[in-house]
PDB file of C-alpha atoms in Angstrom:
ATOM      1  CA  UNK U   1       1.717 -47.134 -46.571  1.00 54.00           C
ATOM      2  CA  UNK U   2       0.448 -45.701 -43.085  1.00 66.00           C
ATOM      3  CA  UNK U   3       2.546 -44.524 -40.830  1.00 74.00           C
ATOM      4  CA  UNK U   4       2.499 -46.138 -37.193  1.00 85.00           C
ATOM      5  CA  UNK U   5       0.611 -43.210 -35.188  1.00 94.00           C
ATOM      6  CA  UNK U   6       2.737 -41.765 -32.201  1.00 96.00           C
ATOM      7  CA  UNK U   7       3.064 -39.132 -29.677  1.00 97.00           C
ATOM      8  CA  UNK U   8       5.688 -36.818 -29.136  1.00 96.00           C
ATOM      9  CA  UNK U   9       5.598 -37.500 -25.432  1.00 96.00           C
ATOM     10  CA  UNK U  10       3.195 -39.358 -23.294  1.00 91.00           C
ATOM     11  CA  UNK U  11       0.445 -38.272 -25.111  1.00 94.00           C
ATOM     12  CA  UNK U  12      -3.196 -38.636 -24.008  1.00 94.00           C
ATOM     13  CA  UNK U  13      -3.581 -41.355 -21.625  1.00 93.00           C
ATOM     14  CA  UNK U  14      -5.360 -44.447 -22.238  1.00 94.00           C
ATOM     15  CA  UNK U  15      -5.786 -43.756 -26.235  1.00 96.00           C
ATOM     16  CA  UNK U  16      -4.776 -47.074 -28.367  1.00 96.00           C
ATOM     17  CA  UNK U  17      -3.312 -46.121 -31.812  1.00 96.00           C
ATOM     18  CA  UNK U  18      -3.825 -48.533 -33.352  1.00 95.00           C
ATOM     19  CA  UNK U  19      -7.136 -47.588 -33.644  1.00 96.00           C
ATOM     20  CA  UNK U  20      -6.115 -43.878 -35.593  1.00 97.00           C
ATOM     21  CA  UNK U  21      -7.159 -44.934 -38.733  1.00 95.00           C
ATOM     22  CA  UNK U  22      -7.483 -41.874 -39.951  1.00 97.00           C
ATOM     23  CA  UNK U  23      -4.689 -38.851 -41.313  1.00 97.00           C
ATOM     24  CA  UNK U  24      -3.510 -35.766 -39.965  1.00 98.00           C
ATOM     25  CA  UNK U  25      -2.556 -33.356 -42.030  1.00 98.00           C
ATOM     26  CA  UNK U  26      -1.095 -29.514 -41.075  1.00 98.00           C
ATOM     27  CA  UNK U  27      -1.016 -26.511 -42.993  1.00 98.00           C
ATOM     28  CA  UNK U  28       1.544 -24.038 -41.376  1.00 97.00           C
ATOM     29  CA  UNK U  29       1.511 -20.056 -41.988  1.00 96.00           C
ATOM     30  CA  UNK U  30       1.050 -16.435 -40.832  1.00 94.00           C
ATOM     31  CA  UNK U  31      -2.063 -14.801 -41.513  1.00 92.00           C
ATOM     32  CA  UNK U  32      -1.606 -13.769 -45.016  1.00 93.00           C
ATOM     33  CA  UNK U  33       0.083 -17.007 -45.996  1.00 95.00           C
ATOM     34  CA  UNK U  34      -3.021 -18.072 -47.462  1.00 95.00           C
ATOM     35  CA  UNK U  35      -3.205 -20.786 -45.012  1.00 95.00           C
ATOM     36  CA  UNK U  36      -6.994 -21.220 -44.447  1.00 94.00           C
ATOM     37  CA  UNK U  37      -7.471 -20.746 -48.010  1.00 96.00           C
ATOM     38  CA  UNK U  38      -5.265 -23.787 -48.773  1.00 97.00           C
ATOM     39  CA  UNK U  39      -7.098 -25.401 -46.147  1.00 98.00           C
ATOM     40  CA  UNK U  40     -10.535 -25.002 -47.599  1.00 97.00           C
ATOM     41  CA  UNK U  41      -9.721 -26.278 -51.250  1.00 98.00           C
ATOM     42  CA  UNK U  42      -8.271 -29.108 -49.520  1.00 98.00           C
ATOM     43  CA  UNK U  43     -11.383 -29.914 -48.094  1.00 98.00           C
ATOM     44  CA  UNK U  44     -13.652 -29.804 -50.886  1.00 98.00           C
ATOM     45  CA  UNK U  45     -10.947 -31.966 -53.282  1.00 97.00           C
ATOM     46  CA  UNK U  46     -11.024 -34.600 -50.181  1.00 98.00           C
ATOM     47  CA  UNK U  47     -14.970 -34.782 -50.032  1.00 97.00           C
ATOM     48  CA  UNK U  48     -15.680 -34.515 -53.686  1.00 97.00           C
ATOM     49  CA  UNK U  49     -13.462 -37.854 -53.826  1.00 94.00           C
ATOM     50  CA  UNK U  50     -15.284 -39.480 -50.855  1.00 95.00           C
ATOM     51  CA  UNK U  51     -12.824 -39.044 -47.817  1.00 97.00           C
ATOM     52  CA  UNK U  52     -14.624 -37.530 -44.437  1.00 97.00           C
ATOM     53  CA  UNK U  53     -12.512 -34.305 -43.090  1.00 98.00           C
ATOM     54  CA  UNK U  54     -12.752 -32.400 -40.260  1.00 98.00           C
ATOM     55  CA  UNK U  55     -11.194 -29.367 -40.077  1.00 97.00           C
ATOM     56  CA  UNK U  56      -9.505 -27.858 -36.690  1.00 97.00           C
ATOM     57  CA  UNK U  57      -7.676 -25.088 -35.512  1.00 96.00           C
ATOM     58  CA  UNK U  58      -6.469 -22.567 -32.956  1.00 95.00           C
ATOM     59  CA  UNK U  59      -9.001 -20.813 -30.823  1.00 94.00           C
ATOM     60  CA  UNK U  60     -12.213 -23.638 -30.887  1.00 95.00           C
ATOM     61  CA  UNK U  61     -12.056 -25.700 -28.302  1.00 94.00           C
ATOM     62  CA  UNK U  62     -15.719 -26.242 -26.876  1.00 92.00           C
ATOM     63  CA  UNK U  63     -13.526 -25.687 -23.573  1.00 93.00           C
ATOM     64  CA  UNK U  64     -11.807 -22.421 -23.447  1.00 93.00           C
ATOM     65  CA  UNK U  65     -11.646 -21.030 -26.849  1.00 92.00           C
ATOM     66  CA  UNK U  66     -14.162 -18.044 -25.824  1.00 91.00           C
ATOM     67  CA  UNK U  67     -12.053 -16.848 -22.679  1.00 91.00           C
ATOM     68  CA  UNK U  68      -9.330 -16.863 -24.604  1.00 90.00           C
ATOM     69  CA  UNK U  69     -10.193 -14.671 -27.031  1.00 87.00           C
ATOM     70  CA  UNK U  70     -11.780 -12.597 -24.575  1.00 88.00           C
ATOM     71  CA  UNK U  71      -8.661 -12.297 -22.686  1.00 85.00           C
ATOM     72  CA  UNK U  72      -6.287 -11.451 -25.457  1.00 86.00           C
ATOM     73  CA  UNK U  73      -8.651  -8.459 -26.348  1.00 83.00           C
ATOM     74  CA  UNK U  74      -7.096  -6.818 -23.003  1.00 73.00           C
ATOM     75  CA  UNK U  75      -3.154  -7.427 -24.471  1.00 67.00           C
ATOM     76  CA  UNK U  76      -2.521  -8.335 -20.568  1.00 73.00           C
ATOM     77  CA  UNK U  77      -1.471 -11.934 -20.720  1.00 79.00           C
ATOM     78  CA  UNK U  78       1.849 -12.925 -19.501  1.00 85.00           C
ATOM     79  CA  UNK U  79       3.686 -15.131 -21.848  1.00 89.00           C
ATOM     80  CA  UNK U  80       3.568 -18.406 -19.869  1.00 93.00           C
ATOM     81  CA  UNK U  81      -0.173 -17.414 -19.241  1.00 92.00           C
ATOM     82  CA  UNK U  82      -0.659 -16.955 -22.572  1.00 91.00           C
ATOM     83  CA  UNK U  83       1.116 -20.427 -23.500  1.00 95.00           C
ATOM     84  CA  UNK U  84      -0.783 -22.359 -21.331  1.00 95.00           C
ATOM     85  CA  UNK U  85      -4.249 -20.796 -22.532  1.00 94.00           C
ATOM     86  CA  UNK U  86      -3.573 -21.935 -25.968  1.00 96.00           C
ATOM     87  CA  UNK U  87      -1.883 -25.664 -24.655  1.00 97.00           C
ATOM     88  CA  UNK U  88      -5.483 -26.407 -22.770  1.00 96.00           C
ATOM     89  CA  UNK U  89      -7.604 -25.222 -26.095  1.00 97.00           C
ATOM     90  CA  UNK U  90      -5.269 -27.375 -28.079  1.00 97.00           C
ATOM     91  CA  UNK U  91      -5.349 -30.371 -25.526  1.00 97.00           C
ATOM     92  CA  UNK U  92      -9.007 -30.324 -25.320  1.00 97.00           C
ATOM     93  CA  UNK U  93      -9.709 -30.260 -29.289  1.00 97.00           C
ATOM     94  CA  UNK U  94      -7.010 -33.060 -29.308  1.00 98.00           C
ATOM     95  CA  UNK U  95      -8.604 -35.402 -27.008  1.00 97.00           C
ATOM     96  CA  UNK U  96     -12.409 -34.502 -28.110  1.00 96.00           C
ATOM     97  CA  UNK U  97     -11.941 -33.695 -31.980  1.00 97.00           C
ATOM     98  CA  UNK U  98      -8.895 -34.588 -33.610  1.00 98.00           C
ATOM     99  CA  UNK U  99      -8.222 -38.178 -32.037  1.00 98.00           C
ATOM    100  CA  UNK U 100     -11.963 -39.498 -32.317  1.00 98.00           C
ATOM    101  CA  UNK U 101     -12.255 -38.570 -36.031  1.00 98.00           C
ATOM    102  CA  UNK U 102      -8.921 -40.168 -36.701  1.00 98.00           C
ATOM    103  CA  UNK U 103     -10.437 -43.335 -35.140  1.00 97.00           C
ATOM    104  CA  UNK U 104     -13.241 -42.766 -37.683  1.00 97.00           C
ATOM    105  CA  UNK U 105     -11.255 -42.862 -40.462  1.00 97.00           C
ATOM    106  CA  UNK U 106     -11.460 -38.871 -41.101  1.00 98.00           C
ATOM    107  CA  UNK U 107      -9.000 -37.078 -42.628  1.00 98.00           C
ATOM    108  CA  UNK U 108      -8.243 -34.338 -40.165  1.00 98.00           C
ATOM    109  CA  UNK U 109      -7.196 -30.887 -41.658  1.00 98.00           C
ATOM    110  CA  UNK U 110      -5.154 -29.035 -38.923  1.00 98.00           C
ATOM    111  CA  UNK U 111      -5.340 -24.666 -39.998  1.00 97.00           C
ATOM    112  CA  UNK U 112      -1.915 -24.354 -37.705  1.00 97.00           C
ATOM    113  CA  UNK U 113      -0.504 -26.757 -34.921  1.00 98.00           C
ATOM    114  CA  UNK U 114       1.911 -27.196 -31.853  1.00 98.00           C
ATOM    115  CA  UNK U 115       4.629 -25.351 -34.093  1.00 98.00           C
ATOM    116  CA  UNK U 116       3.003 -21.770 -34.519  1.00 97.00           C
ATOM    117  CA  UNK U 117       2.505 -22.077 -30.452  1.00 97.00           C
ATOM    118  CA  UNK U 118       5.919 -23.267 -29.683  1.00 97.00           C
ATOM    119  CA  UNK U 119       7.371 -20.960 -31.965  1.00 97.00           C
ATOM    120  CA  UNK U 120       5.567 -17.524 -30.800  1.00 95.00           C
ATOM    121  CA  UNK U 121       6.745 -18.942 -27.406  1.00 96.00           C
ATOM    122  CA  UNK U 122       9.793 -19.077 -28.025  1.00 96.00           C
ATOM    123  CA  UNK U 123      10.639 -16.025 -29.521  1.00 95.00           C
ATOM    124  CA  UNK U 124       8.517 -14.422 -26.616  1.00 93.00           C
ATOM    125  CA  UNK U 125      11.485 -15.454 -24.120  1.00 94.00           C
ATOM    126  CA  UNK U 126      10.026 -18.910 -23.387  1.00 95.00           C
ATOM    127  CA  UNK U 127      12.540 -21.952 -22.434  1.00 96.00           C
ATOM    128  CA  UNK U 128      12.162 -24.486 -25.644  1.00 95.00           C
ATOM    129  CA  UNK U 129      12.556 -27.398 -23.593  1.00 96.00           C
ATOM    130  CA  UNK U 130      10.182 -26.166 -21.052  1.00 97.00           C
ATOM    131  CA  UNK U 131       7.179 -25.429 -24.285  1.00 97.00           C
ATOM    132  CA  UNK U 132       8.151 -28.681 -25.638  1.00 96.00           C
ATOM    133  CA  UNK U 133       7.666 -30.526 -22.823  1.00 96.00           C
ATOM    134  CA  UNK U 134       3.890 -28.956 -22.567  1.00 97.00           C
ATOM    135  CA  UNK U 135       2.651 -29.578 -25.769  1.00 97.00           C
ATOM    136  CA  UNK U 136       4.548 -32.989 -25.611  1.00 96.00           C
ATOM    137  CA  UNK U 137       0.555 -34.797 -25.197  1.00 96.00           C
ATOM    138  CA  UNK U 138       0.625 -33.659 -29.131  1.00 98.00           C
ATOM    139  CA  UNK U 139       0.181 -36.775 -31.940  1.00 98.00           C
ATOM    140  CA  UNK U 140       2.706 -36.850 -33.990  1.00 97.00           C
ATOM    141  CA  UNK U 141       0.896 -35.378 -37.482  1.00 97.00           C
ATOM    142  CA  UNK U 142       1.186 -37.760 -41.030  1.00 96.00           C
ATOM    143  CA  UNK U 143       2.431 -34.632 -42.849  1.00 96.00           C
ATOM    144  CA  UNK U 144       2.891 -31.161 -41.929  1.00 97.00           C
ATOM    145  CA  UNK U 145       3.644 -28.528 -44.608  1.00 97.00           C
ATOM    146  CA  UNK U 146       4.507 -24.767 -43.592  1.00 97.00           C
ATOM    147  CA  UNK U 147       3.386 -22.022 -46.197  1.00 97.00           C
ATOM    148  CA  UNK U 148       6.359 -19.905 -46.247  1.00 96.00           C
ATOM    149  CA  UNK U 149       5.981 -16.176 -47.541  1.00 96.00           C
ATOM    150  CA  UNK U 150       8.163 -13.592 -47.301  1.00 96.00           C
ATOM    151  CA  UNK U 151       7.282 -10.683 -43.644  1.00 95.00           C
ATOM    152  CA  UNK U 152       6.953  -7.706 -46.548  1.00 94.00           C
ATOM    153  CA  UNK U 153       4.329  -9.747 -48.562  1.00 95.00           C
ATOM    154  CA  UNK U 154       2.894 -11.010 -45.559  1.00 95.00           C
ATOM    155  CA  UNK U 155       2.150  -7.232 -43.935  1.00 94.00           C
ATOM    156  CA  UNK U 156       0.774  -6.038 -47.731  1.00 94.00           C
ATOM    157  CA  UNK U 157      -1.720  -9.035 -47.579  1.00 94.00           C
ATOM    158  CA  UNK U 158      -2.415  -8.148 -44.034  1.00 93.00           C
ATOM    159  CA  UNK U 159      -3.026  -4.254 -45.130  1.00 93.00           C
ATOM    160  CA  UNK U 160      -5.183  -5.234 -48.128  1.00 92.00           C
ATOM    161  CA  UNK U 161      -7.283  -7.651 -46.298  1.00 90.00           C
ATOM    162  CA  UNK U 162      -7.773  -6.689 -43.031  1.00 91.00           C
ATOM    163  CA  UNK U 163      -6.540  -2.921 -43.122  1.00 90.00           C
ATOM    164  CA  UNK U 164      -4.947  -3.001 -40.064  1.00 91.00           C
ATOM    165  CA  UNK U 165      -2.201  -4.525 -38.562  1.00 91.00           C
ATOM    166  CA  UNK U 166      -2.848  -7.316 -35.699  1.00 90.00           C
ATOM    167  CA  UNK U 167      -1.825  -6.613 -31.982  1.00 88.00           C
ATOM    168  CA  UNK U 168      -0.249 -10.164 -31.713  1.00 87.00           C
ATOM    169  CA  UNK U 169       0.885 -10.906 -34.914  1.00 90.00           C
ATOM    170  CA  UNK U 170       2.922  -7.825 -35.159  1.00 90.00           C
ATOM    171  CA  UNK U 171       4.491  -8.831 -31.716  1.00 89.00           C
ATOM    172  CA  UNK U 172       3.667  -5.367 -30.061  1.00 87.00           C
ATOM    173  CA  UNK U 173       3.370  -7.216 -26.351  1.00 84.00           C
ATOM    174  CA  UNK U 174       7.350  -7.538 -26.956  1.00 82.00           C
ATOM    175  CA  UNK U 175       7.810  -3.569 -28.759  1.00 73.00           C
ATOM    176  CA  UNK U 176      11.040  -3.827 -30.620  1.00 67.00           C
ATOM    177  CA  UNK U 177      10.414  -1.807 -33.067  1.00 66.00           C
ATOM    178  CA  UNK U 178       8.953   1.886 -33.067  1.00 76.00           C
ATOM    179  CA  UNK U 179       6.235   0.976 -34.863  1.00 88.00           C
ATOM    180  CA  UNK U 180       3.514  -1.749 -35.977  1.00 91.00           C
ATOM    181  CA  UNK U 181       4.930  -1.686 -38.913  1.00 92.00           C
ATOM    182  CA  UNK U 182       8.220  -2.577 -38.525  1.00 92.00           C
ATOM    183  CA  UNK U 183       7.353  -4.594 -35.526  1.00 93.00           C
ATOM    184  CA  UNK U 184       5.607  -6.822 -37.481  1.00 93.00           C
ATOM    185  CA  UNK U 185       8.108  -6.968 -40.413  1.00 93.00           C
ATOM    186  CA  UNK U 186      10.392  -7.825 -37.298  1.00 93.00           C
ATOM    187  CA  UNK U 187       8.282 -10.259 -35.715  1.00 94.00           C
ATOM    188  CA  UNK U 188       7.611 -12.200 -38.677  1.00 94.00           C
ATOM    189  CA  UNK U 189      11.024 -12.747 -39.523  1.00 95.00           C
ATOM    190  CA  UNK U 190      12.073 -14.260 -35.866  1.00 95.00           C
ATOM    191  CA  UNK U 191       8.936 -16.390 -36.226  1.00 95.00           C
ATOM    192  CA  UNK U 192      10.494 -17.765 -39.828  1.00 95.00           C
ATOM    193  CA  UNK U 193      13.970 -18.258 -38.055  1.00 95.00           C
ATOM    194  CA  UNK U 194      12.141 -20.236 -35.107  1.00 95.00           C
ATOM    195  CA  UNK U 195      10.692 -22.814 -38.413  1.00 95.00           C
ATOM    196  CA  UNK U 196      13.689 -22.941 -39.883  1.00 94.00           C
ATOM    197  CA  UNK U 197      15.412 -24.193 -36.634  1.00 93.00           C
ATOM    198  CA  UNK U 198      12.155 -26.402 -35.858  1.00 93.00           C
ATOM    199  CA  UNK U 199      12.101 -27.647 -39.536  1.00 90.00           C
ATOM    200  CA  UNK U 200      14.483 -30.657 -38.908  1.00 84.00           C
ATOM    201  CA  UNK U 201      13.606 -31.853 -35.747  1.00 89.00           C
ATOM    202  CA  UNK U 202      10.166 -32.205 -37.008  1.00 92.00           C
ATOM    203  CA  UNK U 203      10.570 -33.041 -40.283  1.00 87.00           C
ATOM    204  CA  UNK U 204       7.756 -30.794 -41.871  1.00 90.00           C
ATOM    205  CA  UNK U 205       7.838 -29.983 -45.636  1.00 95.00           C
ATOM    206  CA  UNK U 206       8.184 -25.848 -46.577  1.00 95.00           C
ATOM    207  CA  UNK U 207       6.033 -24.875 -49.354  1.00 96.00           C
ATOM    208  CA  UNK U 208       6.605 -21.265 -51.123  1.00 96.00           C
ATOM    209  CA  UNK U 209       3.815 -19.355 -50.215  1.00 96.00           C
ATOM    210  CA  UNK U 210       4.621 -16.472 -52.435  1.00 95.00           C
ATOM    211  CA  UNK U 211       3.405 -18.262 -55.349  1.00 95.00           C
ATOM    212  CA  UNK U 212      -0.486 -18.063 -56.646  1.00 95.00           C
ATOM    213  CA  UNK U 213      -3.118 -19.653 -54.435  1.00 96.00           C
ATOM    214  CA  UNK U 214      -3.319 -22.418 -57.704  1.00 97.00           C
ATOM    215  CA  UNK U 215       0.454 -23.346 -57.856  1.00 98.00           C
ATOM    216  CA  UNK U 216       0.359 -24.026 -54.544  1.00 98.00           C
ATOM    217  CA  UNK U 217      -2.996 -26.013 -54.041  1.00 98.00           C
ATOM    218  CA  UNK U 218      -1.455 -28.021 -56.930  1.00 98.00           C
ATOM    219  CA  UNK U 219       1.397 -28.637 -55.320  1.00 98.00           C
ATOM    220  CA  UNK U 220      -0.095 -29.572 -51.747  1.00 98.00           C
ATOM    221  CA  UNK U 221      -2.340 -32.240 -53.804  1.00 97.00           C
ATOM    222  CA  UNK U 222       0.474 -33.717 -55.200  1.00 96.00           C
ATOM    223  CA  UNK U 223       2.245 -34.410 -51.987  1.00 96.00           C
ATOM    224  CA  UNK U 224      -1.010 -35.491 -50.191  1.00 97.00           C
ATOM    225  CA  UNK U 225      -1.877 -37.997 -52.953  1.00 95.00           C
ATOM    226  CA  UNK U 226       0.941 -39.560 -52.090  1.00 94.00           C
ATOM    227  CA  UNK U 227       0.180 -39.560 -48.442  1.00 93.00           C
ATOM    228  CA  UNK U 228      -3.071 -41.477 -49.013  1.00 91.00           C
ATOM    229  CA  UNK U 229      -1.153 -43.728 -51.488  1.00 83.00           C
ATOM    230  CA  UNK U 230      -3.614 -45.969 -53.375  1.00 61.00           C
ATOM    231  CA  UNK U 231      -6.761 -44.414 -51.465  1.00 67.00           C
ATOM    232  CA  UNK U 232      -7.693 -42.768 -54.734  1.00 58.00           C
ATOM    233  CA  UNK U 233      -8.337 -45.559 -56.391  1.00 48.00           C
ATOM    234  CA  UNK U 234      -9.770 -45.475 -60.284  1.00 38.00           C
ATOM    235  CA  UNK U 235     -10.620 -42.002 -60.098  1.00 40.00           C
ATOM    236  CA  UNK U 236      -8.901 -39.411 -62.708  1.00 42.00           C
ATOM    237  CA  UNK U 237      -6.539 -36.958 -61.110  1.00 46.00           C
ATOM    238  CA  UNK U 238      -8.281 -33.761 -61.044  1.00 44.00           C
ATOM    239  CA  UNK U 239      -5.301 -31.569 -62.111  1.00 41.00           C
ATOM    240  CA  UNK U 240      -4.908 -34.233 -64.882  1.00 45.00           C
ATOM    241  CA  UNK U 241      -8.122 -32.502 -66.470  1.00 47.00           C
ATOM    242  CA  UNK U 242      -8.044 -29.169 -67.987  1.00 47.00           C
ATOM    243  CA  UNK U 243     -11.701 -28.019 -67.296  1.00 48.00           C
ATOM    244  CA  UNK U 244     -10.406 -29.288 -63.514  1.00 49.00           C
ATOM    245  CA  UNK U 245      -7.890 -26.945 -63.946  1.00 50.00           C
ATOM    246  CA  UNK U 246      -9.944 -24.227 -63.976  1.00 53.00           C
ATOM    247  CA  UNK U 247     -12.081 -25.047 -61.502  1.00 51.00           C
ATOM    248  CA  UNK U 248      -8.906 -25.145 -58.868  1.00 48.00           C
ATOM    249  CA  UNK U 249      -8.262 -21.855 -60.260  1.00 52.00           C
ATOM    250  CA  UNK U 250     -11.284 -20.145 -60.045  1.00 56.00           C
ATOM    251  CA  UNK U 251     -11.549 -21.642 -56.373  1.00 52.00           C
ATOM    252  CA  UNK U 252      -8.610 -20.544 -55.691  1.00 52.00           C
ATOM    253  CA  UNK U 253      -8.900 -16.742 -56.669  1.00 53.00           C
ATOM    254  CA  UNK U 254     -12.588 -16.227 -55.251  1.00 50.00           C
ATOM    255  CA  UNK U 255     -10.985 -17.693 -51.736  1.00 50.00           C
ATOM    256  CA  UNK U 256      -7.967 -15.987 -51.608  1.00 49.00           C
ATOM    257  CA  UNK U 257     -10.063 -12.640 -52.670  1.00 51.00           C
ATOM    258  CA  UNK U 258     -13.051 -13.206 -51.171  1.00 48.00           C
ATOM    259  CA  UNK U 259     -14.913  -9.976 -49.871  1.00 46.00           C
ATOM    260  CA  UNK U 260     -11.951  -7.838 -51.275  1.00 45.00           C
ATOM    261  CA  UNK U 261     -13.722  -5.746 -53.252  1.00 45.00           C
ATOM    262  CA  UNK U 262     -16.107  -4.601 -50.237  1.00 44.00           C
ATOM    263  CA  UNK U 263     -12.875  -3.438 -48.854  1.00 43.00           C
ATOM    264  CA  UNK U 264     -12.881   0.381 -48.503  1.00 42.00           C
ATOM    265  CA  UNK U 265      -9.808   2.492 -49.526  1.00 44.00           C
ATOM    266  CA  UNK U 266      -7.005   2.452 -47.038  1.00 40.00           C
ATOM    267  CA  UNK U 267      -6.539   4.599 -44.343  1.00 40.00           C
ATOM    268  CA  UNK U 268      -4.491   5.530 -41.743  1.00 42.00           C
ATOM    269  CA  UNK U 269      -5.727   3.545 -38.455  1.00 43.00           C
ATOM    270  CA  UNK U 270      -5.398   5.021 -34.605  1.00 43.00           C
ATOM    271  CA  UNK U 271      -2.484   3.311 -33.229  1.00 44.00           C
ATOM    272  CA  UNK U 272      -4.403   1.857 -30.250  1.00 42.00           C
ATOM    273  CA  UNK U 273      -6.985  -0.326 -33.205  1.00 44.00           C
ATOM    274  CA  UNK U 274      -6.368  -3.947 -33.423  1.00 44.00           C
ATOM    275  CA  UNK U 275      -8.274  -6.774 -34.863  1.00 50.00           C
ATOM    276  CA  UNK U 276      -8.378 -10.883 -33.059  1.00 49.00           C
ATOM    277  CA  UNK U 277      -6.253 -13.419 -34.061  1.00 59.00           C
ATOM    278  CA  UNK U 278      -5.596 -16.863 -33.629  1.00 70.00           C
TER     279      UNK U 278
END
């Protein structure tokens, strides 16, 4: 059964919900979580079976999405600055992206949501009540699951993929810690404390992202089948089939290692090297 579509707040005015026909569905995480790669099976599995997606995120608004990364390269943003910046990119994809595809009947796939913004907020120095309050305009998502995976997996993935550490992820604008490093191990874990404490007030599910990228696609169809209860109709659960099976695995692994063996060896980086981020 569909759940009655609502707003945390006021919302966007003038927008009739009864006429969100459509689901929205976020995938939490750091970078590293395996997030996006989640996201992307998710989208083929939903269009092989007929359902429309669309797929949204942090960083694309049409609006502002381009001065904002621009001004993040120059690590001079204030945090309130910096808060707003990301509440207008996230306002304008949410009145010209994600509500008009959920009137369309489109499954909307959300890579991240209000929670990563309120929490990096937050454990910026940011009053909760005061971050809440701005991203308030936010529909309430159908489901929201947050890929949990532990800060010292989280900075090898980071390492292996990207082979250096990010500037904002590691939560070097705040400097608690001597170095990246440890400033990100440090970071990290706050953020996880901040989705703990969010977890029941929002009621979003935590998945164990230090599992394979197959276990956990697995278990995200599962819970989303459910979701869409009935939707499916006659067709054969894919994860039902064994040559499915390794399909979703195969998937899985090319995503989740895509481009790593172009990767050259790793090396120590200049401290002042850092790549964008959402």
């Amino acid at each position: 059964m569909q759940k009655t579509k609502r707003f945390y707040g006021k919302g966007i005015p003038g927008v009739n919900l009864d006429q969100l026909k459509g689901q929205l569905i976020v995938i939490e995480g750091a970078d590293g979580s395996g997030r996006s790669t989640q996201i992307d099976l998710l989208r083929n599995w939903l269009e092989r079976r007929g359902f429309p997606t669309l797929n949204v995120g942090l960083k694309r608004s049409m609006l502002v999405s381009r001065e904002l990364e621009q001004a993040m390269q120059g690590n001079i943003l204030g945090t309130r600055t910096l808060s707003l910046f990301y509440a207008t990119d996230f306002a304008d994809q949410l009145e010209n992206g994600i509500l008009p595809a959920l009137r369309s009947g489109f499954i909307v796939l959300a890579d991240r949501y209000i929670y990563t913004l309120m929490a990096r907020a937050i454990v910026r120095g940011v009053e909760s009540a005061w971050i809440r309050q701005v991203y308030s305009i936010a529909l309430i998502p159908d489901a929201v699951f947050y890929v949990a995976v532990s800060p010292t997996i989280l900075v090898e993935r980071n390492l292996r993929k990207h082979l250096v550490l990010d500037y904002w992820e590691s939560g070097m604008d705040m400097q608690r810690a001597r170095n990246m490093y440890d400033n990100f191990i440090e970071y990290q874990r706050q953020i996880q404390m901040e989705f703990k404490a969010m977890q029941e007030l929002y009621a979003f599910e935590t998945i164990d992202g230090n599992r394979s990228p197959r276990a956990i696609q697995n278990e995200l169809r599962g819970k989303i089948e459910v979701l869409l209860d009935g939707k499916f109709g006659q067709t054969k659960k894919e994860t039902d089939e064994p040559d499915h099976k390794e399909r979703i695995a195969r998937s899985a692994t090319t995503l989740a290692h895509r481009g790593k063996g172009d990767q050259p060896p790793l090396r120590r980086q200049p401290a002042t090297r850092h790549r964008a981020t959402d």
